[in-house]
Amino acid sequence: MDTDDLAAVDSTLVLLTVEEAARRLRIGRTTCFALIRAGELESIDVGRLRRVPVDAPAEYVARRRAAKRAA
């Protein structure tokens, strides 16, 4: 079982690695970092680590869908 499978099973998980967030969005790690740099995908620093709140990928998709409907 990989870490993304564990994230899906563990409902107490509140932060994802960038790689886990990228897998949930079905995008590459580099693209995920670009979304973070652009401020489109929420992330936080935990010491020297970059983490994505577990609800941030779904919020990103919801904003994209709403923008598409508004266009």
C-alpha positions as a Python dict, from the first residue, in 0.01 Angstrom:
ca = {
    (1, 'M'): (0, 0, 0),
    (2, 'D'): (153, 336, -99),
    (3, 'T'): (127, 656, 104),
    (4, 'D'): (-166, 789, -100),
    (5, 'D'): (-362, 472, -21),
    (6, 'L'): (-281, 526, 345),
    (7, 'A'): (-401, 887, 317),
    (8, 'A'): (-731, 767, 175),
    (9, 'V'): (-775, 520, 462),
    (10, 'D'): (-658, 742, 749),
    (11, 'S'): (-940, 990, 816),
    (12, 'T'): (-730, 1164, 1085),
    (13, 'L'): (-477, 1280, 826),
    (14, 'V'): (-482, 1659, 792),
    (15, 'L'): (-180, 1725, 569),
    (16, 'L'): (-58, 1567, 246),
    (17, 'T'): (284, 1572, 89),
    (18, 'V'): (303, 1754, -243),
    (19, 'E'): (339, 1416, -413),
    (20, 'E'): (21, 1284, -246),
    (21, 'A'): (-170, 1598, -348),
    (22, 'A'): (-41, 1563, -705),
    (23, 'R'): (-158, 1201, -720),
    (24, 'R'): (-503, 1300, -593),
    (25, 'L'): (-525, 1563, -866),
    (26, 'R'): (-375, 1322, -1124),
    (27, 'I'): (-107, 1576, -1215),
    (28, 'G'): (269, 1572, -1196),
    (29, 'R'): (474, 1683, -898),
    (30, 'T'): (622, 1977, -1094),
    (31, 'T'): (275, 2097, -1197),
    (32, 'C'): (160, 2068, -836),
    (33, 'F'): (452, 2283, -719),
    (34, 'A'): (367, 2536, -992),
    (35, 'L'): (6, 2556, -864),
    (36, 'I'): (139, 2612, -512),
    (37, 'R'): (380, 2886, -630),
    (38, 'A'): (95, 3055, -821),
    (39, 'G'): (-122, 3052, -507),
    (40, 'E'): (-382, 2830, -673),
    (41, 'L'): (-328, 2534, -439),
    (42, 'E'): (-302, 2603, -67),
    (43, 'S'): (4, 2479, 117),
    (44, 'I'): (187, 2544, 440),
    (45, 'D'): (542, 2510, 566),
    (46, 'V'): (605, 2267, 848),
    (47, 'G'): (964, 2332, 939),
    (48, 'R'): (1152, 2273, 615),
    (49, 'L'): (869, 2067, 466),
    (50, 'R'): (589, 2178, 231),
    (51, 'R'): (249, 2023, 307),
    (52, 'V'): (-94, 2057, 147),
    (53, 'P'): (-406, 2056, 366),
    (54, 'V'): (-609, 1743, 291),
    (55, 'D'): (-910, 1947, 171),
    (56, 'A'): (-705, 2180, -55),
    (57, 'P'): (-706, 1960, -369),
    (58, 'A'): (-1089, 1936, -361),
    (59, 'E'): (-1117, 2312, -304),
    (60, 'Y'): (-888, 2376, -601),
    (61, 'V'): (-1106, 2158, -826),
    (62, 'A'): (-1424, 2326, -698),
    (63, 'R'): (-1283, 2673, -779),
    (64, 'R'): (-1180, 2558, -1128),
    (65, 'R'): (-1526, 2411, -1192),
    (66, 'A'): (-1698, 2728, -1069),
    (67, 'A'): (-1475, 2944, -1289),
    (68, 'K'): (-1555, 2730, -1590),
    (69, 'R'): (-1930, 2756, -1524),
    (70, 'A'): (-1902, 3136, -1485),
    (71, 'A'): (-1713, 3176, -1813),
}
